[in-house]
Amino acid sequence: MDWTRFSPYARRVRFLSFITKPHQLQPFADSVYDELARTRPSFRILPSLKHLWWVESDIYRDGHQTIFMHEGVIEFRTLLRCFEAPSFEGHLADIIMRMPNLTFLTIEIFFPVTEHAHLAKLISSLPKLRRVSLPKDALSDVVLNALAGLPELEGIDYHQEGGKYVFLG
Protein backbone atom coordinates (compact mmCIF):
# COMPACT_ATOMS: atom_id res chain seq x y z
CA MET A 1 0.00 0.00 0.00
CA ASP A 2 1.25 3.49 -0.83
CA TRP A 3 0.77 5.18 2.55
CA THR A 4 2.41 8.42 1.37
CA ARG A 5 -0.26 8.97 -1.25
CA PHE A 6 -3.04 7.85 1.11
CA SER A 7 -2.12 10.05 4.10
CA PRO A 8 -3.66 13.35 2.87
CA TYR A 9 -6.95 11.59 2.21
CA ALA A 10 -6.91 9.62 5.47
CA ARG A 11 -7.25 12.86 7.45
CA ARG A 12 -10.50 13.68 5.65
CA VAL A 13 -12.37 10.56 6.76
CA ARG A 14 -14.58 11.22 9.78
CA PHE A 15 -17.20 8.51 9.27
CA LEU A 16 -16.61 4.87 8.30
CA SER A 17 -19.57 2.58 7.75
CA PHE A 18 -19.08 -1.07 6.91
CA ILE A 19 -22.35 -2.97 7.02
CA THR A 20 -22.92 -6.32 5.33
CA LYS A 21 -25.94 -8.55 5.02
CA PRO A 22 -26.05 -12.28 5.81
CA HIS A 23 -24.62 -14.46 3.03
CA GLN A 24 -23.40 -11.39 1.15
CA LEU A 25 -20.00 -11.70 -0.47
CA GLN A 26 -17.39 -9.73 1.42
CA PRO A 27 -15.82 -6.90 -0.59
CA PHE A 28 -12.35 -7.52 0.88
CA ALA A 29 -10.42 -10.67 1.67
CA ASP A 30 -8.89 -11.25 5.11
CA SER A 31 -5.47 -10.59 3.57
CA VAL A 32 -6.44 -6.95 2.92
CA TYR A 33 -7.02 -6.34 6.63
CA ASP A 34 -3.84 -8.22 7.52
CA GLU A 35 -1.85 -6.07 5.09
CA LEU A 36 -3.36 -2.87 6.51
CA ALA A 37 -2.59 -3.88 10.08
CA ARG A 38 0.93 -5.01 9.26
CA THR A 39 2.09 -2.09 7.11
CA ARG A 40 0.29 0.92 8.55
CA PRO A 41 2.70 3.74 9.39
CA SER A 42 0.86 4.69 12.59
CA PHE A 43 -1.75 3.29 14.96
CA ARG A 44 -4.38 5.65 13.52
CA ILE A 45 -5.05 4.70 9.89
CA LEU A 46 -7.83 7.30 9.79
CA PRO A 47 -6.71 9.94 12.31
CA SER A 48 -9.85 12.12 12.10
CA LEU A 49 -12.29 9.20 12.34
CA LYS A 50 -15.12 9.99 14.80
CA HIS A 51 -17.91 7.58 13.80
CA LEU A 52 -17.27 3.87 13.21
CA TRP A 53 -20.18 1.69 12.15
CA TRP A 54 -19.02 -1.89 11.69
CA VAL A 55 -21.78 -4.45 11.37
CA GLU A 56 -20.38 -7.57 9.73
CA SER A 57 -22.85 -10.40 9.32
CA ASP A 58 -20.14 -13.03 8.80
CA ILE A 59 -19.13 -14.42 12.20
CA TYR A 60 -15.77 -15.64 10.88
CA ARG A 61 -14.64 -12.12 10.02
CA ASP A 62 -15.02 -10.53 13.45
CA GLY A 63 -12.17 -8.31 14.51
CA HIS A 64 -11.40 -6.46 11.31
CA GLN A 65 -12.80 -3.24 12.76
CA THR A 66 -10.05 -3.14 15.39
CA ILE A 67 -7.53 -1.64 12.99
CA PHE A 68 -9.77 1.44 12.67
CA MET A 69 -10.41 1.85 16.40
CA HIS A 70 -8.62 4.64 18.29
CA GLU A 71 -9.22 7.07 21.14
CA GLY A 72 -10.66 9.73 18.79
CA VAL A 73 -13.71 7.61 17.89
CA ILE A 74 -16.79 8.87 19.74
CA GLU A 75 -19.52 6.76 18.10
CA PHE A 76 -19.43 3.00 17.59
CA ARG A 77 -22.09 0.73 16.16
CA THR A 78 -21.55 -3.02 16.10
CA LEU A 79 -23.23 -6.41 15.88
CA LEU A 80 -22.56 -8.98 18.60
CA ARG A 81 -23.31 -12.59 17.80
CA CYS A 82 -22.39 -14.64 20.84
CA PHE A 83 -21.20 -13.95 24.37
CA GLU A 84 -19.61 -17.41 24.51
CA ALA A 85 -17.31 -17.00 21.49
CA PRO A 86 -13.63 -17.37 22.47
CA SER A 87 -12.76 -14.00 20.95
CA PHE A 88 -15.66 -12.15 22.57
CA GLU A 89 -13.81 -11.02 25.71
CA GLY A 90 -10.94 -9.81 23.53
CA HIS A 91 -13.39 -7.88 21.36
CA LEU A 92 -14.83 -6.13 24.41
CA ALA A 93 -11.33 -5.39 25.70
CA ASP A 94 -10.45 -3.85 22.30
CA ILE A 95 -13.50 -1.59 22.46
CA ILE A 96 -12.67 -0.46 26.00
CA MET A 97 -8.92 0.04 25.46
CA ARG A 98 -8.93 1.47 21.94
CA MET A 99 -12.04 3.69 22.17
CA PRO A 100 -12.20 4.96 25.78
CA ASN A 101 -13.84 8.25 24.72
CA LEU A 102 -16.98 6.73 23.21
CA THR A 103 -20.03 8.89 23.79
CA PHE A 104 -22.48 6.98 21.55
CA LEU A 105 -22.71 3.18 21.52
CA THR A 106 -25.14 1.10 19.47
CA ILE A 107 -25.12 -2.64 19.84
CA GLU A 108 -27.19 -4.96 17.71
CA ILE A 109 -27.34 -8.48 19.10
CA PHE A 110 -27.96 -11.50 16.89
CA PHE A 111 -29.06 -13.90 19.65
CA PRO A 112 -31.23 -13.90 22.77
CA VAL A 113 -29.42 -12.14 25.59
CA THR A 114 -29.07 -14.38 28.62
CA GLU A 115 -25.68 -13.35 30.06
CA HIS A 116 -25.71 -9.65 30.90
CA ALA A 117 -22.51 -9.34 32.95
CA HIS A 118 -20.25 -8.88 29.90
CA LEU A 119 -22.48 -6.17 28.49
CA ALA A 120 -22.64 -4.43 31.87
CA LYS A 121 -18.83 -4.55 32.13
CA LEU A 122 -18.48 -2.96 28.69
CA ILE A 123 -20.92 -0.18 29.54
CA SER A 124 -19.45 0.61 32.95
CA SER A 125 -15.94 0.73 31.45
CA LEU A 126 -16.93 3.59 29.13
CA PRO A 127 -17.72 6.46 31.54
CA LYS A 128 -18.13 9.12 28.82
CA LEU A 129 -21.14 7.42 27.23
CA ARG A 130 -24.01 9.85 26.69
CA ARG A 131 -26.32 7.70 24.61
CA VAL A 132 -26.60 3.92 24.43
CA SER A 133 -28.75 1.87 22.08
CA LEU A 134 -29.44 -1.76 22.94
CA PRO A 135 -31.98 -4.48 22.17
CA LYS A 136 -34.89 -4.45 24.57
CA ASP A 137 -34.06 -7.90 25.98
CA ALA A 138 -30.57 -6.65 26.93
CA LEU A 139 -32.00 -4.18 29.44
CA SER A 140 -31.72 -6.38 32.53
CA ASP A 141 -31.20 -5.17 36.11
CA VAL A 142 -27.43 -5.70 35.76
CA VAL A 143 -27.22 -3.66 32.55
CA LEU A 144 -29.55 -0.94 33.86
CA ASN A 145 -27.41 -0.62 37.00
CA ALA A 146 -24.31 -0.22 34.81
CA LEU A 147 -26.14 2.45 32.78
CA ALA A 148 -27.25 4.21 35.96
CA GLY A 149 -23.60 4.55 36.99
CA LEU A 150 -22.66 6.54 33.90
CA PRO A 151 -22.18 10.18 34.94
CA GLU A 152 -22.84 11.71 31.50
CA LEU A 153 -25.67 9.45 30.29
CA GLU A 154 -28.44 11.45 28.60
CA GLY A 155 -30.55 8.69 27.12
CA ILE A 156 -31.08 5.06 26.26
CA ASP A 157 -32.55 3.81 23.00
CA TYR A 158 -33.91 0.30 22.89
CA HIS A 159 -35.40 -1.77 20.13
CA GLN A 160 -36.88 -5.14 19.39
CA GLU A 161 -35.73 -7.28 16.49
CA GLY A 162 -37.09 -5.65 13.35
CA GLY A 163 -38.72 -2.95 15.45
CA LYS A 164 -38.29 0.76 15.89
CA TYR A 165 -36.08 2.49 18.40
CA VAL A 166 -37.65 4.05 21.46
CA PHE A 167 -35.92 6.79 23.44
CA LEU A 168 -35.73 6.82 27.23
CA GLY A 169 -34.34 9.93 28.82
mmCIF file with all atom_site columns, C-alpha atoms in Angstrom:
data_model
loop_
_atom_site.group_PDB
_atom_site.id
_atom_site.type_symbol
_atom_site.label_atom_id
_atom_site.label_alt_id
_atom_site.label_comp_id
_atom_site.label_asym_id
_atom_site.label_entity_id
_atom_site.label_seq_id
_atom_site.pdbx_PDB_ins_code
_atom_site.Cartn_x
_atom_site.Cartn_y
_atom_site.Cartn_z
_atom_site.occupancy
_atom_site.B_iso_or_equiv
_atom_site.pdbx_formal_charge
_atom_site.auth_seq_id
_atom_site.auth_comp_id
_atom_site.auth_asym_id
_atom_site.auth_atom_id
_atom_site.pdbx_PDB_model_num
ATOM 1   C CA . MET A 1 1   ? 0.000   0.000   0.000  1.00 0.00 ? 1   MET A CA 1
ATOM 2   C CA . ASP A 1 2   ? 1.246   3.489   -0.830 1.00 0.00 ? 2   ASP A CA 1
ATOM 3   C CA . TRP A 1 3   ? 0.767   5.178   2.547  1.00 0.00 ? 3   TRP A CA 1
ATOM 4   C CA . THR A 1 4   ? 2.415   8.415   1.374  1.00 0.00 ? 4   THR A CA 1
ATOM 5   C CA . ARG A 1 5   ? -0.260  8.966   -1.255 1.00 0.00 ? 5   ARG A CA 1
ATOM 6   C CA . PHE A 1 6   ? -3.040  7.845   1.106  1.00 0.00 ? 6   PHE A CA 1
ATOM 7   C CA . SER A 1 7   ? -2.116  10.054  4.100  1.00 0.00 ? 7   SER A CA 1
ATOM 8   C CA . PRO A 1 8   ? -3.656  13.354  2.874  1.00 0.00 ? 8   PRO A CA 1
ATOM 9   C CA . TYR A 1 9   ? -6.949  11.586  2.212  1.00 0.00 ? 9   TYR A CA 1
ATOM 10  C CA . ALA A 1 10  ? -6.912  9.624   5.474  1.00 0.00 ? 10  ALA A CA 1
ATOM 11  C CA . ARG A 1 11  ? -7.250  12.856  7.452  1.00 0.00 ? 11  ARG A CA 1
ATOM 12  C CA . ARG A 1 12  ? -10.502 13.683  5.654  1.00 0.00 ? 12  ARG A CA 1
ATOM 13  C CA . VAL A 1 13  ? -12.367 10.561  6.756  1.00 0.00 ? 13  VAL A CA 1
ATOM 14  C CA . ARG A 1 14  ? -14.575 11.219  9.775  1.00 0.00 ? 14  ARG A CA 1
ATOM 15  C CA . PHE A 1 15  ? -17.205 8.507   9.272  1.00 0.00 ? 15  PHE A CA 1
ATOM 16  C CA . LEU A 1 16  ? -16.609 4.875   8.302  1.00 0.00 ? 16  LEU A CA 1
ATOM 17  C CA . SER A 1 17  ? -19.567 2.585   7.754  1.00 0.00 ? 17  SER A CA 1
ATOM 18  C CA . PHE A 1 18  ? -19.077 -1.075  6.913  1.00 0.00 ? 18  PHE A CA 1
ATOM 19  C CA . ILE A 1 19  ? -22.353 -2.967  7.023  1.00 0.00 ? 19  ILE A CA 1
ATOM 20  C CA . THR A 1 20  ? -22.917 -6.321  5.329  1.00 0.00 ? 20  THR A CA 1
ATOM 21  C CA . LYS A 1 21  ? -25.944 -8.554  5.023  1.00 0.00 ? 21  LYS A CA 1
ATOM 22  C CA . PRO A 1 22  ? -26.048 -12.279 5.814  1.00 0.00 ? 22  PRO A CA 1
ATOM 23  C CA . HIS A 1 23  ? -24.623 -14.462 3.028  1.00 0.00 ? 23  HIS A CA 1
ATOM 24  C CA . GLN A 1 24  ? -23.395 -11.394 1.145  1.00 0.00 ? 24  GLN A CA 1
ATOM 25  C CA . LEU A 1 25  ? -20.002 -11.697 -0.472 1.00 0.00 ? 25  LEU A CA 1
ATOM 26  C CA . GLN A 1 26  ? -17.389 -9.729  1.417  1.00 0.00 ? 26  GLN A CA 1
ATOM 27  C CA . PRO A 1 27  ? -15.823 -6.904  -0.588 1.00 0.00 ? 27  PRO A CA 1
ATOM 28  C CA . PHE A 1 28  ? -12.350 -7.524  0.879  1.00 0.00 ? 28  PHE A CA 1
ATOM 29  C CA . ALA A 1 29  ? -10.417 -10.671 1.673  1.00 0.00 ? 29  ALA A CA 1
ATOM 30  C CA . ASP A 1 30  ? -8.887  -11.245 5.109  1.00 0.00 ? 30  ASP A CA 1
ATOM 31  C CA . SER A 1 31  ? -5.474  -10.594 3.567  1.00 0.00 ? 31  SER A CA 1
ATOM 32  C CA . VAL A 1 32  ? -6.441  -6.954  2.916  1.00 0.00 ? 32  VAL A CA 1
ATOM 33  C CA . TYR A 1 33  ? -7.018  -6.337  6.626  1.00 0.00 ? 33  TYR A CA 1
ATOM 34  C CA . ASP A 1 34  ? -3.843  -8.222  7.516  1.00 0.00 ? 34  ASP A CA 1
ATOM 35  C CA . GLU A 1 35  ? -1.853  -6.067  5.094  1.00 0.00 ? 35  GLU A CA 1
ATOM 36  C CA . LEU A 1 36  ? -3.365  -2.866  6.508  1.00 0.00 ? 36  LEU A CA 1
ATOM 37  C CA . ALA A 1 37  ? -2.595  -3.884  10.077 1.00 0.00 ? 37  ALA A CA 1
ATOM 38  C CA . ARG A 1 38  ? 0.931   -5.014  9.264  1.00 0.00 ? 38  ARG A CA 1
ATOM 39  C CA . THR A 1 39  ? 2.092   -2.091  7.105  1.00 0.00 ? 39  THR A CA 1
ATOM 40  C CA . ARG A 1 40  ? 0.288   0.924   8.551  1.00 0.00 ? 40  ARG A CA 1
ATOM 41  C CA . PRO A 1 41  ? 2.696   3.737   9.389  1.00 0.00 ? 41  PRO A CA 1
ATOM 42  C CA . SER A 1 42  ? 0.858   4.690   12.588 1.00 0.00 ? 42  SER A CA 1
ATOM 43  C CA . PHE A 1 43  ? -1.751  3.293   14.963 1.00 0.00 ? 43  PHE A CA 1
ATOM 44  C CA . ARG A 1 44  ? -4.382  5.645   13.516 1.00 0.00 ? 44  ARG A CA 1
ATOM 45  C CA . ILE A 1 45  ? -5.049  4.700   9.892  1.00 0.00 ? 45  ILE A CA 1
ATOM 46  C CA . LEU A 1 46  ? -7.834  7.298   9.789  1.00 0.00 ? 46  LEU A CA 1
ATOM 47  C CA . PRO A 1 47  ? -6.713  9.943   12.306 1.00 0.00 ? 47  PRO A CA 1
ATOM 48  C CA . SER A 1 48  ? -9.852  12.120  12.098 1.00 0.00 ? 48  SER A CA 1
ATOM 49  C CA . LEU A 1 49  ? -12.293 9.205   12.341 1.00 0.00 ? 49  LEU A CA 1
ATOM 50  C CA . LYS A 1 50  ? -15.118 9.988   14.801 1.00 0.00 ? 50  LYS A CA 1
ATOM 51  C CA . HIS A 1 51  ? -17.908 7.582   13.802 1.00 0.00 ? 51  HIS A CA 1
ATOM 52  C CA . LEU A 1 52  ? -17.273 3.873   13.212 1.00 0.00 ? 52  LEU A CA 1
ATOM 53  C CA . TRP A 1 53  ? -20.178 1.695   12.151 1.00 0.00 ? 53  TRP A CA 1
ATOM 54  C CA . TRP A 1 54  ? -19.022 -1.885  11.691 1.00 0.00 ? 54  TRP A CA 1
ATOM 55  C CA . VAL A 1 55  ? -21.784 -4.446  11.372 1.00 0.00 ? 55  VAL A CA 1
ATOM 56  C CA . GLU A 1 56  ? -20.380 -7.573  9.730  1.00 0.00 ? 56  GLU A CA 1
ATOM 57  C CA . SER A 1 57  ? -22.846 -10.399 9.322  1.00 0.00 ? 57  SER A CA 1
ATOM 58  C CA . ASP A 1 58  ? -20.144 -13.032 8.804  1.00 0.00 ? 58  ASP A CA 1
ATOM 59  C CA . ILE A 1 59  ? -19.129 -14.415 12.204 1.00 0.00 ? 59  ILE A CA 1
ATOM 60  C CA . TYR A 1 60  ? -15.773 -15.637 10.884 1.00 0.00 ? 60  TYR A CA 1
ATOM 61  C CA . ARG A 1 61  ? -14.644 -12.120 10.021 1.00 0.00 ? 61  ARG A CA 1
ATOM 62  C CA . ASP A 1 62  ? -15.021 -10.525 13.451 1.00 0.00 ? 62  ASP A CA 1
ATOM 63  C CA . GLY A 1 63  ? -12.166 -8.314  14.513 1.00 0.00 ? 63  GLY A CA 1
ATOM 64  C CA . HIS A 1 64  ? -11.404 -6.459  11.309 1.00 0.00 ? 64  HIS A CA 1
ATOM 65  C CA . GLN A 1 65  ? -12.797 -3.240  12.758 1.00 0.00 ? 65  GLN A CA 1
ATOM 66  C CA . THR A 1 66  ? -10.047 -3.143  15.391 1.00 0.00 ? 66  THR A CA 1
ATOM 67  C CA . ILE A 1 67  ? -7.533  -1.635  12.990 1.00 0.00 ? 67  ILE A CA 1
ATOM 68  C CA . PHE A 1 68  ? -9.765  1.438   12.666 1.00 0.00 ? 68  PHE A CA 1
ATOM 69  C CA . MET A 1 69  ? -10.411 1.849   16.402 1.00 0.00 ? 69  MET A CA 1
ATOM 70  C CA . HIS A 1 70  ? -8.620  4.635   18.291 1.00 0.00 ? 70  HIS A CA 1
ATOM 71  C CA . GLU A 1 71  ? -9.224  7.070   21.140 1.00 0.00 ? 71  GLU A CA 1
ATOM 72  C CA . GLY A 1 72  ? -10.661 9.725   18.795 1.00 0.00 ? 72  GLY A CA 1
ATOM 73  C CA . VAL A 1 73  ? -13.708 7.607   17.893 1.00 0.00 ? 73  VAL A CA 1
ATOM 74  C CA . ILE A 1 74  ? -16.786 8.870   19.739 1.00 0.00 ? 74  ILE A CA 1
ATOM 75  C CA . GLU A 1 75  ? -19.520 6.760   18.102 1.00 0.00 ? 75  GLU A CA 1
ATOM 76  C CA . PHE A 1 76  ? -19.427 3.002   17.587 1.00 0.00 ? 76  PHE A CA 1
ATOM 77  C CA . ARG A 1 77  ? -22.091 0.726   16.156 1.00 0.00 ? 77  ARG A CA 1
ATOM 78  C CA . THR A 1 78  ? -21.546 -3.023  16.099 1.00 0.00 ? 78  THR A CA 1
ATOM 79  C CA . LEU A 1 79  ? -23.233 -6.412  15.882 1.00 0.00 ? 79  LEU A CA 1
ATOM 80  C CA . LEU A 1 80  ? -22.562 -8.983  18.595 1.00 0.00 ? 80  LEU A CA 1
ATOM 81  C CA . ARG A 1 81  ? -23.305 -12.594 17.798 1.00 0.00 ? 81  ARG A CA 1
ATOM 82  C CA . CYS A 1 82  ? -22.393 -14.644 20.837 1.00 0.00 ? 82  CYS A CA 1
ATOM 83  C CA . PHE A 1 83  ? -21.198 -13.950 24.366 1.00 0.00 ? 83  PHE A CA 1
ATOM 84  C CA . GLU A 1 84  ? -19.610 -17.407 24.512 1.00 0.00 ? 84  GLU A CA 1
ATOM 85  C CA . ALA A 1 85  ? -17.306 -16.997 21.489 1.00 0.00 ? 85  ALA A CA 1
ATOM 86  C CA . PRO A 1 86  ? -13.633 -17.369 22.470 1.00 0.00 ? 86  PRO A CA 1
ATOM 87  C CA . SER A 1 87  ? -12.757 -14.002 20.952 1.00 0.00 ? 87  SER A CA 1
ATOM 88  C CA . PHE A 1 88  ? -15.658 -12.148 22.574 1.00 0.00 ? 88  PHE A CA 1
ATOM 89  C CA . GLU A 1 89  ? -13.815 -11.023 25.712 1.00 0.00 ? 89  GLU A CA 1
ATOM 90  C CA . GLY A 1 90  ? -10.940 -9.814  23.528 1.00 0.00 ? 90  GLY A CA 1
ATOM 91  C CA . HIS A 1 91  ? -13.386 -7.883  21.363 1.00 0.00 ? 91  HIS A CA 1
ATOM 92  C CA . LEU A 1 92  ? -14.830 -6.135  24.415 1.00 0.00 ? 92  LEU A CA 1
ATOM 93  C CA . ALA A 1 93  ? -11.329 -5.386  25.696 1.00 0.00 ? 93  ALA A CA 1
ATOM 94  C CA . ASP A 1 94  ? -10.447 -3.854  22.301 1.00 0.00 ? 94  ASP A CA 1
ATOM 95  C CA . ILE A 1 95  ? -13.504 -1.589  22.457 1.00 0.00 ? 95  ILE A CA 1
ATOM 96  C CA . ILE A 1 96  ? -12.666 -0.464  25.998 1.00 0.00 ? 96  ILE A CA 1
ATOM 97  C CA . MET A 1 97  ? -8.920  0.041   25.459 1.00 0.00 ? 97  MET A CA 1
ATOM 98  C CA . ARG A 1 98  ? -8.933  1.474   21.938 1.00 0.00 ? 98  ARG A CA 1
ATOM 99  C CA . MET A 1 99  ? -12.038 3.694   22.172 1.00 0.00 ? 99  MET A CA 1
ATOM 100 C CA . PRO A 1 100 ? -12.204 4.960   25.776 1.00 0.00 ? 100 PRO A CA 1
ATOM 101 C CA . ASN A 1 101 ? -13.838 8.247   24.717 1.00 0.00 ? 101 ASN A CA 1
ATOM 102 C CA . LEU A 1 102 ? -16.982 6.731   23.209 1.00 0.00 ? 102 LEU A CA 1
ATOM 103 C CA . THR A 1 103 ? -20.033 8.892   23.792 1.00 0.00 ? 103 THR A CA 1
ATOM 104 C CA . PHE A 1 104 ? -22.476 6.982   21.548 1.00 0.00 ? 104 PHE A CA 1
ATOM 105 C CA . LEU A 1 105 ? -22.706 3.178   21.520 1.00 0.00 ? 105 LEU A CA 1
ATOM 106 C CA . THR A 1 106 ? -25.144 1.104   19.471 1.00 0.00 ? 106 THR A CA 1
ATOM 107 C CA . ILE A 1 107 ? -25.121 -2.644  19.845 1.00 0.00 ? 107 ILE A CA 1
ATOM 108 C CA . GLU A 1 108 ? -27.190 -4.962  17.708 1.00 0.00 ? 108 GLU A CA 1
ATOM 109 C CA . ILE A 1 109 ? -27.345 -8.482  19.099 1.00 0.00 ? 109 ILE A CA 1
ATOM 110 C CA . PHE A 1 110 ? -27.955 -11.503 16.891 1.00 0.00 ? 110 PHE A CA 1
ATOM 111 C CA . PHE A 1 111 ? -29.063 -13.903 19.648 1.00 0.00 ? 111 PHE A CA 1
ATOM 112 C CA . PRO A 1 112 ? -31.233 -13.901 22.774 1.00 0.00 ? 112 PRO A CA 1
ATOM 113 C CA . VAL A 1 113 ? -29.425 -12.137 25.585 1.00 0.00 ? 113 VAL A CA 1
ATOM 114 C CA . THR A 1 114 ? -29.066 -14.384 28.621 1.00 0.00 ? 114 THR A CA 1
ATOM 115 C CA . GLU A 1 115 ? -25.677 -13.352 30.058 1.00 0.00 ? 115 GLU A CA 1
ATOM 116 C CA . HIS A 1 116 ? -25.711 -9.651  30.899 1.00 0.00 ? 116 HIS A CA 1
ATOM 117 C CA . ALA A 1 117 ? -22.509 -9.341  32.952 1.00 0.00 ? 117 ALA A CA 1
ATOM 118 C CA . HIS A 1 118 ? -20.245 -8.881  29.896 1.00 0.00 ? 118 HIS A CA 1
ATOM 119 C CA . LEU A 1 119 ? -22.483 -6.175  28.486 1.00 0.00 ? 119 LEU A CA 1
ATOM 120 C CA . ALA A 1 120 ? -22.642 -4.429  31.874 1.00 0.00 ? 120 ALA A CA 1
ATOM 121 C CA . LYS A 1 121 ? -18.832 -4.546  32.134 1.00 0.00 ? 121 LYS A CA 1
ATOM 122 C CA . LEU A 1 122 ? -18.479 -2.962  28.691 1.00 0.00 ? 122 LEU A CA 1
ATOM 123 C CA . ILE A 1 123 ? -20.923 -0.183  29.543 1.00 0.00 ? 123 ILE A CA 1
ATOM 124 C CA . SER A 1 124 ? -19.454 0.605   32.952 1.00 0.00 ? 124 SER A CA 1
ATOM 125 C CA . SER A 1 125 ? -15.936 0.726   31.454 1.00 0.00 ? 125 SER A CA 1
ATOM 126 C CA . LEU A 1 126 ? -16.931 3.585   29.129 1.00 0.00 ? 126 LEU A CA 1
ATOM 127 C CA . PRO A 1 127 ? -17.718 6.459   31.537 1.00 0.00 ? 127 PRO A CA 1
ATOM 128 C CA . LYS A 1 128 ? -18.130 9.116   28.818 1.00 0.00 ? 128 LYS A CA 1
ATOM 129 C CA . LEU A 1 129 ? -21.143 7.420   27.226 1.00 0.00 ? 129 LEU A CA 1
ATOM 130 C CA . ARG A 1 130 ? -24.005 9.854   26.692 1.00 0.00 ? 130 ARG A CA 1
ATOM 131 C CA . ARG A 1 131 ? -26.320 7.697   24.607 1.00 0.00 ? 131 ARG A CA 1
ATOM 132 C CA . VAL A 1 132 ? -26.598 3.917   24.429 1.00 0.00 ? 132 VAL A CA 1
ATOM 133 C CA . SER A 1 133 ? -28.754 1.873   22.081 1.00 0.00 ? 133 SER A CA 1
ATOM 134 C CA . LEU A 1 134 ? -29.444 -1.757  22.941 1.00 0.00 ? 134 LEU A CA 1
ATOM 135 C CA . PRO A 1 135 ? -31.976 -4.480  22.168 1.00 0.00 ? 135 PRO A CA 1
ATOM 136 C CA . LYS A 1 136 ? -34.892 -4.450  24.568 1.00 0.00 ? 136 LYS A CA 1
ATOM 137 C CA . ASP A 1 137 ? -34.060 -7.897  25.982 1.00 0.00 ? 137 ASP A CA 1
ATOM 138 C CA . ALA A 1 138 ? -30.574 -6.654  26.928 1.00 0.00 ? 138 ALA A CA 1
ATOM 139 C CA . LEU A 1 139 ? -32.000 -4.185  29.443 1.00 0.00 ? 139 LEU A CA 1
ATOM 140 C CA . SER A 1 140 ? -31.724 -6.380  32.531 1.00 0.00 ? 140 SER A CA 1
ATOM 141 C CA . ASP A 1 141 ? -31.195 -5.172  36.106 1.00 0.00 ? 141 ASP A CA 1
ATOM 142 C CA . VAL A 1 142 ? -27.434 -5.704  35.763 1.00 0.00 ? 142 VAL A CA 1
ATOM 143 C CA . VAL A 1 143 ? -27.223 -3.660  32.554 1.00 0.00 ? 143 VAL A CA 1
ATOM 144 C CA . LEU A 1 144 ? -29.549 -0.945  33.856 1.00 0.00 ? 144 LEU A CA 1
ATOM 145 C CA . ASN A 1 145 ? -27.408 -0.619  36.996 1.00 0.00 ? 145 ASN A CA 1
ATOM 146 C CA . ALA A 1 146 ? -24.312 -0.215  34.810 1.00 0.00 ? 146 ALA A CA 1
ATOM 147 C CA . LEU A 1 147 ? -26.139 2.448   32.778 1.00 0.00 ? 147 LEU A CA 1
ATOM 148 C CA . ALA A 1 148 ? -27.248 4.208   35.963 1.00 0.00 ? 148 ALA A CA 1
ATOM 149 C CA . GLY A 1 149 ? -23.604 4.552   36.991 1.00 0.00 ? 149 GLY A CA 1
ATOM 150 C CA . LEU A 1 150 ? -22.660 6.538   33.896 1.00 0.00 ? 150 LEU A CA 1
ATOM 151 C CA . PRO A 1 151 ? -22.180 10.182  34.941 1.00 0.00 ? 151 PRO A CA 1
ATOM 152 C CA . GLU A 1 152 ? -22.839 11.714  31.505 1.00 0.00 ? 152 GLU A CA 1
ATOM 153 C CA . LEU A 1 153 ? -25.668 9.451   30.286 1.00 0.00 ? 153 LEU A CA 1
ATOM 154 C CA . GLU A 1 154 ? -28.437 11.450  28.602 1.00 0.00 ? 154 GLU A CA 1
ATOM 155 C CA . GLY A 1 155 ? -30.548 8.692   27.123 1.00 0.00 ? 155 GLY A CA 1
ATOM 156 C CA . ILE A 1 156 ? -31.078 5.059   26.257 1.00 0.00 ? 156 ILE A CA 1
ATOM 157 C CA . ASP A 1 157 ? -32.552 3.812   23.001 1.00 0.00 ? 157 ASP A CA 1
ATOM 158 C CA . TYR A 1 158 ? -33.907 0.300   22.886 1.00 0.00 ? 158 TYR A CA 1
ATOM 159 C CA . HIS A 1 159 ? -35.403 -1.771  20.134 1.00 0.00 ? 159 HIS A CA 1
ATOM 160 C CA . GLN A 1 160 ? -36.882 -5.140  19.387 1.00 0.00 ? 160 GLN A CA 1
ATOM 161 C CA . GLU A 1 161 ? -35.730 -7.277  16.490 1.00 0.00 ? 161 GLU A CA 1
ATOM 162 C CA . GLY A 1 162 ? -37.093 -5.652  13.354 1.00 0.00 ? 162 GLY A CA 1
ATOM 163 C CA . GLY A 1 163 ? -38.716 -2.950  15.446 1.00 0.00 ? 163 GLY A CA 1
ATOM 164 C CA . LYS A 1 164 ? -38.289 0.764   15.890 1.00 0.00 ? 164 LYS A CA 1
ATOM 165 C CA . TYR A 1 165 ? -36.080 2.487   18.397 1.00 0.00 ? 165 TYR A CA 1
ATOM 166 C CA . VAL A 1 166 ? -37.651 4.048   21.461 1.00 0.00 ? 166 VAL A CA 1
ATOM 167 C CA . PHE A 1 167 ? -35.923 6.793   23.437 1.00 0.00 ? 167 PHE A CA 1
ATOM 168 C CA . LEU A 1 168 ? -35.734 6.824   27.232 1.00 0.00 ? 168 LEU A CA 1
ATOM 169 C CA . GLY A 1 169 ? -34.345 9.925   28.819 1.00 0.00 ? 169 GLY A CA 1
#
